[in-house]
Tab-separated table of C-alpha atoms in Angstrom:
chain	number	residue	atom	x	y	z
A	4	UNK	CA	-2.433	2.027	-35.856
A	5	UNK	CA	-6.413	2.084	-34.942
A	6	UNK	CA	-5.935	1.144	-31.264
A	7	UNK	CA	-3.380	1.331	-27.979
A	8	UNK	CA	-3.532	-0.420	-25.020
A	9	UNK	CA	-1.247	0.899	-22.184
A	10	UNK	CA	-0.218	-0.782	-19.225
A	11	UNK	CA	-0.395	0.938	-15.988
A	12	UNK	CA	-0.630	0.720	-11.984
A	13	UNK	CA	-3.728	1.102	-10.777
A	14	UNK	CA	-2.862	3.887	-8.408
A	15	UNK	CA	-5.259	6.890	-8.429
A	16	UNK	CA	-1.787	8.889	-9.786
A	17	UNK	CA	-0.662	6.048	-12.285
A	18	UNK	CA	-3.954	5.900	-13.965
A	19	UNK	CA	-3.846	9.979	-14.039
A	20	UNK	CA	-0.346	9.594	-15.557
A	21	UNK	CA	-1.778	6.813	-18.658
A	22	UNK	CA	-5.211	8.785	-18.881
A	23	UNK	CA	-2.834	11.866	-19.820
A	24	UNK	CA	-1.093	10.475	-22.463
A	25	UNK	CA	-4.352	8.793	-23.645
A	26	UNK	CA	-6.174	12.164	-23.771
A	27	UNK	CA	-2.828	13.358	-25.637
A	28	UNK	CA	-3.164	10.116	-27.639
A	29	UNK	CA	-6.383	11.163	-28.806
A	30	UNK	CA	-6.358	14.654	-29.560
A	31	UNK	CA	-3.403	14.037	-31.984
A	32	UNK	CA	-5.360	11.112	-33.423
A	33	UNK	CA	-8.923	11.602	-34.502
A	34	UNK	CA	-10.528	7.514	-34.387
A	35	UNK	CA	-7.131	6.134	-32.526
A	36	UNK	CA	-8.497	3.566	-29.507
A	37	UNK	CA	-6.807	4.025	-26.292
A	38	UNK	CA	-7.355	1.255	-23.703
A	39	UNK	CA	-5.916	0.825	-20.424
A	40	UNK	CA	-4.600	-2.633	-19.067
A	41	UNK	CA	-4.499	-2.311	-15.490
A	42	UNK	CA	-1.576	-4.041	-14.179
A	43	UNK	CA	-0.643	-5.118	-9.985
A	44	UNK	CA	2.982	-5.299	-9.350
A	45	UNK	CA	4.500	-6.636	-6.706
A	46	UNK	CA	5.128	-3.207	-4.607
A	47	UNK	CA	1.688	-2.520	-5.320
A	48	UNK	CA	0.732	-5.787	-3.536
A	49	UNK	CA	3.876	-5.315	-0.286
A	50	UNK	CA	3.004	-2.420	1.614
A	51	UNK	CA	4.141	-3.453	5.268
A	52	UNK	CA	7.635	-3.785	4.333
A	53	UNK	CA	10.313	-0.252	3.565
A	54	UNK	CA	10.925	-0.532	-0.062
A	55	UNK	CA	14.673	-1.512	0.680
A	56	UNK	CA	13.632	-4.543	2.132
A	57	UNK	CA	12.253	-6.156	-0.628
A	58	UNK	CA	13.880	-4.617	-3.651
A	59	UNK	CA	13.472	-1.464	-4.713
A	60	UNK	CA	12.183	0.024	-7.950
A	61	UNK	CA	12.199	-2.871	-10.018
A	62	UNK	CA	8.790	-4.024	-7.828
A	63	UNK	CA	6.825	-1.289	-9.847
A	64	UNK	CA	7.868	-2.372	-13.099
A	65	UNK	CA	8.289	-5.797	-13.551
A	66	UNK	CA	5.114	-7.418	-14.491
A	67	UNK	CA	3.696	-4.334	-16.723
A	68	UNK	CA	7.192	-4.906	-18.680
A	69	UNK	CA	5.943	-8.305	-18.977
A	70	UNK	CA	2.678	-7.505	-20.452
A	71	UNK	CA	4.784	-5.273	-23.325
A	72	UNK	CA	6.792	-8.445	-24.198
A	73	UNK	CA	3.786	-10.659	-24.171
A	74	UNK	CA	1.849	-8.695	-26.378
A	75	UNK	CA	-1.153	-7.706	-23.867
A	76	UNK	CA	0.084	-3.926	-24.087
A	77	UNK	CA	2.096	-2.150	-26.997
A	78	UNK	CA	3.189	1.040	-24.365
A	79	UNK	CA	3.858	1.715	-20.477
A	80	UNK	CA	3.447	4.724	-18.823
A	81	UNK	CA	5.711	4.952	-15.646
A	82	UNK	CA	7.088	7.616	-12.848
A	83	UNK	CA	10.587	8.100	-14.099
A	84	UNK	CA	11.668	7.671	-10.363
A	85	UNK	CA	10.251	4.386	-10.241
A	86	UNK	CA	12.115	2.993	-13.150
A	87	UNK	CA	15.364	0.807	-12.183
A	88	UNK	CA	18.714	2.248	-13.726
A	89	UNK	CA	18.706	-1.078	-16.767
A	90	UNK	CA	15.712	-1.942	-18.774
A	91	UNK	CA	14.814	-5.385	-19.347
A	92	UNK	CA	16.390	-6.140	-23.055
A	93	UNK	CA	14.220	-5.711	-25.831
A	94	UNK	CA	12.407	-2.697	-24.086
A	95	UNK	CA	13.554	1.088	-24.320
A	96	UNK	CA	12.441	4.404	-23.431
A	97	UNK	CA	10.935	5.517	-26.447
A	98	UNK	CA	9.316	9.021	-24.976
A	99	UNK	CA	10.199	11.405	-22.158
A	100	UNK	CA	7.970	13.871	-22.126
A	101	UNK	CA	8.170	16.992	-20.443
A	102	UNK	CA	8.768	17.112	-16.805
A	103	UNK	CA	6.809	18.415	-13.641
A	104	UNK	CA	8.048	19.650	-10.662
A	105	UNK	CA	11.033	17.456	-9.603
A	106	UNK	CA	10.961	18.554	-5.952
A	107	UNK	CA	8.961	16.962	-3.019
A	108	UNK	CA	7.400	18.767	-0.548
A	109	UNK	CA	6.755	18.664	3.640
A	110	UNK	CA	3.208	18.487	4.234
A	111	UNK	CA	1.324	18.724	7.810
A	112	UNK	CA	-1.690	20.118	9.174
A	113	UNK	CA	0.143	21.780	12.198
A	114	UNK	CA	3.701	23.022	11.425
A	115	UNK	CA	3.950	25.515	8.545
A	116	UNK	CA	7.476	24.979	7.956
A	117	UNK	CA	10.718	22.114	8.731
A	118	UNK	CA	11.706	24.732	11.607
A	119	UNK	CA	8.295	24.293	13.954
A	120	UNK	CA	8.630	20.743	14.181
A	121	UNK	CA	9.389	20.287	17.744
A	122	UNK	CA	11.836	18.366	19.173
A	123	UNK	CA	10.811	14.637	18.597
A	124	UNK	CA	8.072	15.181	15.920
A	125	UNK	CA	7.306	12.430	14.139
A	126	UNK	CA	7.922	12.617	9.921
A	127	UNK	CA	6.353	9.721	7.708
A	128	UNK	CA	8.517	8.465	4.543
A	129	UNK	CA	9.529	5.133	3.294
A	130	UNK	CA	12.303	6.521	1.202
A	131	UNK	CA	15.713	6.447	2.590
A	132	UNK	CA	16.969	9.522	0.448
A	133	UNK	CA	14.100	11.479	2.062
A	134	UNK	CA	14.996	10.149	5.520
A	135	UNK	CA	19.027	10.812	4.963
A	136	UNK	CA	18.379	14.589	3.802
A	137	UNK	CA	15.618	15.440	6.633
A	138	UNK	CA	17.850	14.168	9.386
A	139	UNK	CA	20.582	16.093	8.068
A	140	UNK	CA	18.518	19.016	8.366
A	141	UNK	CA	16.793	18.103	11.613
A	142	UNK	CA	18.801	15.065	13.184
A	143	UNK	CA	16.585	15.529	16.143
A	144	UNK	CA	13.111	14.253	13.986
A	145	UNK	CA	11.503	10.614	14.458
A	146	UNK	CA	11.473	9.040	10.818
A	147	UNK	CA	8.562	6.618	10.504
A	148	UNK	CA	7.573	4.308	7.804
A	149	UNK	CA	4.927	5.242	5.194
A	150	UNK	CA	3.906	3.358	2.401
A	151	UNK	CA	0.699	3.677	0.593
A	152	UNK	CA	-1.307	5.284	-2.580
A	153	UNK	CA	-0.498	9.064	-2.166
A	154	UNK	CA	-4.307	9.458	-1.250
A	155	UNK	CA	-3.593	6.927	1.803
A	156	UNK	CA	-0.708	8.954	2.902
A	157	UNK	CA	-3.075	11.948	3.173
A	158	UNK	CA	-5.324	10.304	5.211
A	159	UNK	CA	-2.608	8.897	7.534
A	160	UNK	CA	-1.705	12.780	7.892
A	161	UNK	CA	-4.738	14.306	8.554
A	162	UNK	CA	-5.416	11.486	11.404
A	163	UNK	CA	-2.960	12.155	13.150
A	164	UNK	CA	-0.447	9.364	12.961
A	165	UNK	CA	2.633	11.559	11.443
A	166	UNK	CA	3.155	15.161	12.226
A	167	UNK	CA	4.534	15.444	9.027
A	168	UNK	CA	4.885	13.355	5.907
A	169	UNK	CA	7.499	13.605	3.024
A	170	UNK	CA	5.763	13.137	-0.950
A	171	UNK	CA	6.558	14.822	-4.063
A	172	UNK	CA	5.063	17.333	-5.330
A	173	UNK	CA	4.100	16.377	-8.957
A	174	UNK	CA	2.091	13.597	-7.188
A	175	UNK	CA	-0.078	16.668	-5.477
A	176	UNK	CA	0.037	18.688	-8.490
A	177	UNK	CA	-1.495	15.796	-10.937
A	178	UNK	CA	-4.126	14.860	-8.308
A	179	UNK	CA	-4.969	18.066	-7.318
A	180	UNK	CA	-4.701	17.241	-3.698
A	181	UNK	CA	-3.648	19.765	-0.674
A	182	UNK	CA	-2.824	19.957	2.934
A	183	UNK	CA	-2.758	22.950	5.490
A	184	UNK	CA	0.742	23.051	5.295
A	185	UNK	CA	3.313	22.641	1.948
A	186	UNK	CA	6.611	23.410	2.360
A	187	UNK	CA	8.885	23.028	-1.133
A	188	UNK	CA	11.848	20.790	0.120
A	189	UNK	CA	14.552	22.185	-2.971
A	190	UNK	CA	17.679	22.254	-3.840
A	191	UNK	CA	20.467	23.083	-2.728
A	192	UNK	CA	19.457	21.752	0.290
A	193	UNK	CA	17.125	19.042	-0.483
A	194	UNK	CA	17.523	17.148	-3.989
A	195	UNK	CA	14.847	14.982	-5.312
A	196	UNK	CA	14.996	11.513	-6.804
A	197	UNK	CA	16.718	10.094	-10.145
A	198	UNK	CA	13.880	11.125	-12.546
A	199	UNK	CA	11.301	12.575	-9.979
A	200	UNK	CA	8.706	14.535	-11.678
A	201	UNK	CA	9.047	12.998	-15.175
A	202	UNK	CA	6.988	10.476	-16.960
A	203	UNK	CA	8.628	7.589	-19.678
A	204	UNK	CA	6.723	5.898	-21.933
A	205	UNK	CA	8.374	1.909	-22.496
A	206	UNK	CA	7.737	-0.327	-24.970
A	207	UNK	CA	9.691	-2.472	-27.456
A	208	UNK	CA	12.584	-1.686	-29.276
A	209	UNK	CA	11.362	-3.075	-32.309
A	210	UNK	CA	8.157	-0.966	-32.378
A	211	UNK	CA	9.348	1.767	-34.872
A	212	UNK	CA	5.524	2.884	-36.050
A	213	UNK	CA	5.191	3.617	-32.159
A	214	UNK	CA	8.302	5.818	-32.738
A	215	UNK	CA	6.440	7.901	-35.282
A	216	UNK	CA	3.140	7.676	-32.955
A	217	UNK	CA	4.413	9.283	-30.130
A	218	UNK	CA	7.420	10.995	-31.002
A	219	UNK	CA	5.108	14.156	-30.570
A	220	UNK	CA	5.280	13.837	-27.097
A	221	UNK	CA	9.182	13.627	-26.756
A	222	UNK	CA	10.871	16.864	-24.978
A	223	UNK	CA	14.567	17.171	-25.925
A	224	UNK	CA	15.219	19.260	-22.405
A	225	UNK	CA	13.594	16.502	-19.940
A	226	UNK	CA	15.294	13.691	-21.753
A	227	UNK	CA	18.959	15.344	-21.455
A	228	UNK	CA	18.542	15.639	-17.540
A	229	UNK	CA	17.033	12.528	-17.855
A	230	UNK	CA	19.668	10.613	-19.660
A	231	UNK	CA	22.521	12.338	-16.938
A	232	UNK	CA	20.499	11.755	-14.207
A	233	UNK	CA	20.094	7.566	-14.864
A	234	UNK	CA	23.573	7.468	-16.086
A	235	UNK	CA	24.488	8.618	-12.649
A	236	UNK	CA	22.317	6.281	-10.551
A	237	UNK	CA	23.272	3.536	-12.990
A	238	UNK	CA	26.748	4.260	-12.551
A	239	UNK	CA	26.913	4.066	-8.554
A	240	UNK	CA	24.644	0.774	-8.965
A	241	UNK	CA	21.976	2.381	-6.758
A	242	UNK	CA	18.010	2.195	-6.002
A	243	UNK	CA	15.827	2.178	-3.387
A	244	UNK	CA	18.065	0.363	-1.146
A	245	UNK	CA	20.817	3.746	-0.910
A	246	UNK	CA	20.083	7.407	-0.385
A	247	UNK	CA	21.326	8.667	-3.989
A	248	UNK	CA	19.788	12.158	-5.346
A	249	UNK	CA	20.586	13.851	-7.899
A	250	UNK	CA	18.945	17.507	-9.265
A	251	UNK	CA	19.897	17.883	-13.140
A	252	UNK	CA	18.478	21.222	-15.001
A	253	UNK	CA	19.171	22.548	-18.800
A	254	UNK	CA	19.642	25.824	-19.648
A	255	UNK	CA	20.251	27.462	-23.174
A	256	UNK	CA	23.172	24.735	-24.329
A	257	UNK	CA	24.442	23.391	-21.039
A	258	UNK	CA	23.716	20.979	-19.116
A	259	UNK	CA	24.052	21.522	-14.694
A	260	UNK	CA	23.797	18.152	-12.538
A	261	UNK	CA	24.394	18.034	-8.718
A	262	UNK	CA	24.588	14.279	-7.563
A	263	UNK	CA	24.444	13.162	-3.953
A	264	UNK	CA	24.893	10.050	-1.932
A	265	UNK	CA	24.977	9.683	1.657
A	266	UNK	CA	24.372	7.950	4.845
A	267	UNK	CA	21.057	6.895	6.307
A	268	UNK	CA	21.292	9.501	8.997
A	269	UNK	CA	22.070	12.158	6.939
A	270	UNK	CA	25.605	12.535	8.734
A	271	UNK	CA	28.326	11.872	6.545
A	272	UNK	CA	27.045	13.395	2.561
A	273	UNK	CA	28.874	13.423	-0.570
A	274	UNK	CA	28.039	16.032	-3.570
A	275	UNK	CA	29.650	16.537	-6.616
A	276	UNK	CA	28.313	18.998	-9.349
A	277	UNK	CA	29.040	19.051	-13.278
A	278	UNK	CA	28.614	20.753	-16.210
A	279	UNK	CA	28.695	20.239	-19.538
A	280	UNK	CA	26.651	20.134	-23.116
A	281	UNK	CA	23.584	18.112	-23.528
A	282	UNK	CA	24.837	15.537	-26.063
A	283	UNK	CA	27.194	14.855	-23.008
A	284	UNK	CA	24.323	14.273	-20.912
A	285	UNK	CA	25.365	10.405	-20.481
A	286	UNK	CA	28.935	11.310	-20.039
A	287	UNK	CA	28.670	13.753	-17.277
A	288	UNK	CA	26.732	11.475	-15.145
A	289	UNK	CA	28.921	8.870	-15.069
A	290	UNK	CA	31.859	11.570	-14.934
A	291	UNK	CA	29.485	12.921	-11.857
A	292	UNK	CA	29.187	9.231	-10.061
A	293	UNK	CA	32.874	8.717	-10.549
A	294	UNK	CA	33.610	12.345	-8.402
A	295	UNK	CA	31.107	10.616	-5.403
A	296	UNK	CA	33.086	7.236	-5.084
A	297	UNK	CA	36.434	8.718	-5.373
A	298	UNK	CA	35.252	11.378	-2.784
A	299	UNK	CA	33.982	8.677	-0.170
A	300	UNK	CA	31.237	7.580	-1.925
A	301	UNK	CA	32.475	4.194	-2.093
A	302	UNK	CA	33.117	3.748	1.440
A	303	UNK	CA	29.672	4.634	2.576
A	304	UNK	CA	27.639	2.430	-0.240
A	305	UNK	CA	29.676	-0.734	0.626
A	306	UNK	CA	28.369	0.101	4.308
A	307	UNK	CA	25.186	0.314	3.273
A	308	UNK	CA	24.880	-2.813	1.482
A	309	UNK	CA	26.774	-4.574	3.992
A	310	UNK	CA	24.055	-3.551	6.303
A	311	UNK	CA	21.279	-4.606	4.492
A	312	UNK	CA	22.740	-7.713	3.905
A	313	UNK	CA	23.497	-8.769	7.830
A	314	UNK	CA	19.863	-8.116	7.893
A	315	UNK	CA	18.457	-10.149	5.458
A	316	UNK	CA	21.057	-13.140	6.948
C-alpha cells in the first residue's frame, strides 16, 4: 500500500491517538502516506445530555465505522472504552496495541486526596460507573454532570465549577496535561472501564494486506485482557447506560479479571474475580458475567433499565 487514511474524532486526544499510529505508520514504512479523515459523531455533537440518555458508546463510533464501509477510510483508531461490546458486521478489531494506564484519576486544585473533600463537595463526571464507585466511597459527595473534550473539563476545574472532577489517566498522560492535585483512583477499590487505557485499530474484515500492515503493532498481553474484558461487558449486555467495571491484568501464563456491576449510588455492588489461561480469555469473561447475575447482578441491571426506561416514557 502507498497511502492510509484513518478516521478519527477530532478531539485534541483522538487526533493524538491517530497521529500515534501514523507516526508508527511511518517509521515502519519509509514513502507510506498517512492521512487523517476527521470524522463528528453524534456524542461529539450532544454534550448537554449524560451519555445514558442518549445511548451510550455506540455515539462515538458510528459514523467513522461508516466511513470504513464506504471506502473514505481503510482504518479507525478508537479508545477501547468507547467501543460498544458488537461491531458492526463486516468490521473487526484487527490491532490492539499495547495498553496505557487503565486507571482514572481524581483531579482538583484544592483537595489533595478523596478524604479532604468536605462534606457536600461537589465531583464532576458523566459516567455512571465513576459516579456508583465514588459514592460508595464517599456517599456524602454531590455528583455533577461533565461532559466535554478532556481540555474543557480542565478548564471547568480550574474555574471553579467542580471541586473535583473524575477522567482517566491515559487521557492526561497522552496530552501531557496536569492539575494541582492527582489522586490514582485503582483497584481494588476503584476499577476502570471495559478497555480503558487501550487503543483498537477497526477496519474491514476483508482487508488482509492491512493484516500484514499493521500486525506490527499488535500486543498479545493487551489483547487477552482485552478479549476477557469485552466478553464480560458483552455478556451482561452493558454500556454507558449501567455502572459495569471490570480490571483484567496478565501475568506470565494466566490470565486475573475482577468484574463489577452495581447500583447508581454505589450501595448495593457485585464482584466476582477469575482466573484462568489467556487462550481462555473469552471464556472467563463470560464465565466472570455469569458469577455477577447469578450473584444479584441480574436483579440490579433489570432495575436499572427499568429506570431509564420510565424516564424516557
Amino acid at each position: 500500500m502507498k497511502k492510509v487514511v484513518i478516521a478519527t474524532r477530532g478531539s485534541k486526544l483522538a487526533l493524538w491517538q491517530a497521529e500515534h499510529i501514523s507516526s508508527r505508520l511511518r517509521e515502519r514504512y519509509s514513502g507510506l502516506e498517512v492521512e487523517l479523515l476527521k470524522v463528528k459523531t453524534t456524542g461529539d455533537k450532544i454534550l448537554d445530555v449524560p451519555l445514558a440518555k442518549v445511548g451510550g458508546k455506540g455515539l462515538f463510533v458510528k459514523e467513522i465505522e461508516e466511513a470504513l464501509m464506504d471506502g473514505r477510510a481503510d482504518i479507525a483508531v478508537h479508545s477501547m472504552k468507547d467501543m460498544p461490546a458488537e461491531l458492526p458486521r463486516g468490521l473487526k478489531l484487527g490491532i490492539i496495541p499495547e495498553r496505557e494506564s487503565r486507571f482514572d484519576v481524581l483531579l482538583s486544585t484544592s483537595y489533595p486526596d478523596i478524604s479532604s473533600l468536605p462534606t457536600g463537595a461537589t465531583v464532576g463526571t458523566s459516567s455512571l460507573r465513576r459516579q456508583a464507585q465514588i459514592l460508595h466511597m464517599r456517599p456524602d459527595l454531590e455528583i455533577q454532570m461533565l461532559r466535554g473534550n478532556l481540555d474543557t473539563r480542565l478548564r471547568k476545574l480550574k474555574e471553579g465549577i467542580y471541586d473535583a472532577i473524575i477522567v482517566a489517566a491515559a487521557g492526561m498522560s497522552r496530552l501531557k496535561m496536569h492539575a494541582d492535585y492527582v489522586t490514582e483512583l485503582s483497584p481494588p477499590y476503584f476499577l476502570p472501564a471495559v478497555g480503558q487505557g487501550a487503543l483498537g485499530i477497526e477496519y474491514l474484515q476483508d482487508r488482509q494486506e492491512l493484516d500484514e500492515l499493521l500486525g506490527f503493532m499488535d500486543d498479545f498481553s493487551t489483547r487477552y485482557c482485552i478479549e476477557c474484558e469485552r466478553a464480560f461487558l458483552a455478556e451482561l449486555e452493558g454500556g454507558c447506560q449501567v455502572p459495569i467495571a471490570c480490571y483484567c491484568r496478565h501475568e506470565g501464563n494466566n490470565i486475573q479479571a475482577t468484574g463489577l456491576v452495581c447500583d447508581l449510588k454505589g450501595e448495593r455492588m457485585i464482584r466476582k474475580s477469575v482466573s484462568g489461561k489467556p487462550k481462555d480469555a473469552r471464556s472467563l469473561g463470560v464465565d466472570m458475567a455469569r458469577q455477577v447475575l447469578e450473584a444479584g447482578g441480574r436483579e440490579i441491571l433489570a432495575e436499572l433499565y427499568a429506570c431509564q426506561d420510565d424516564n424516557q416514557d
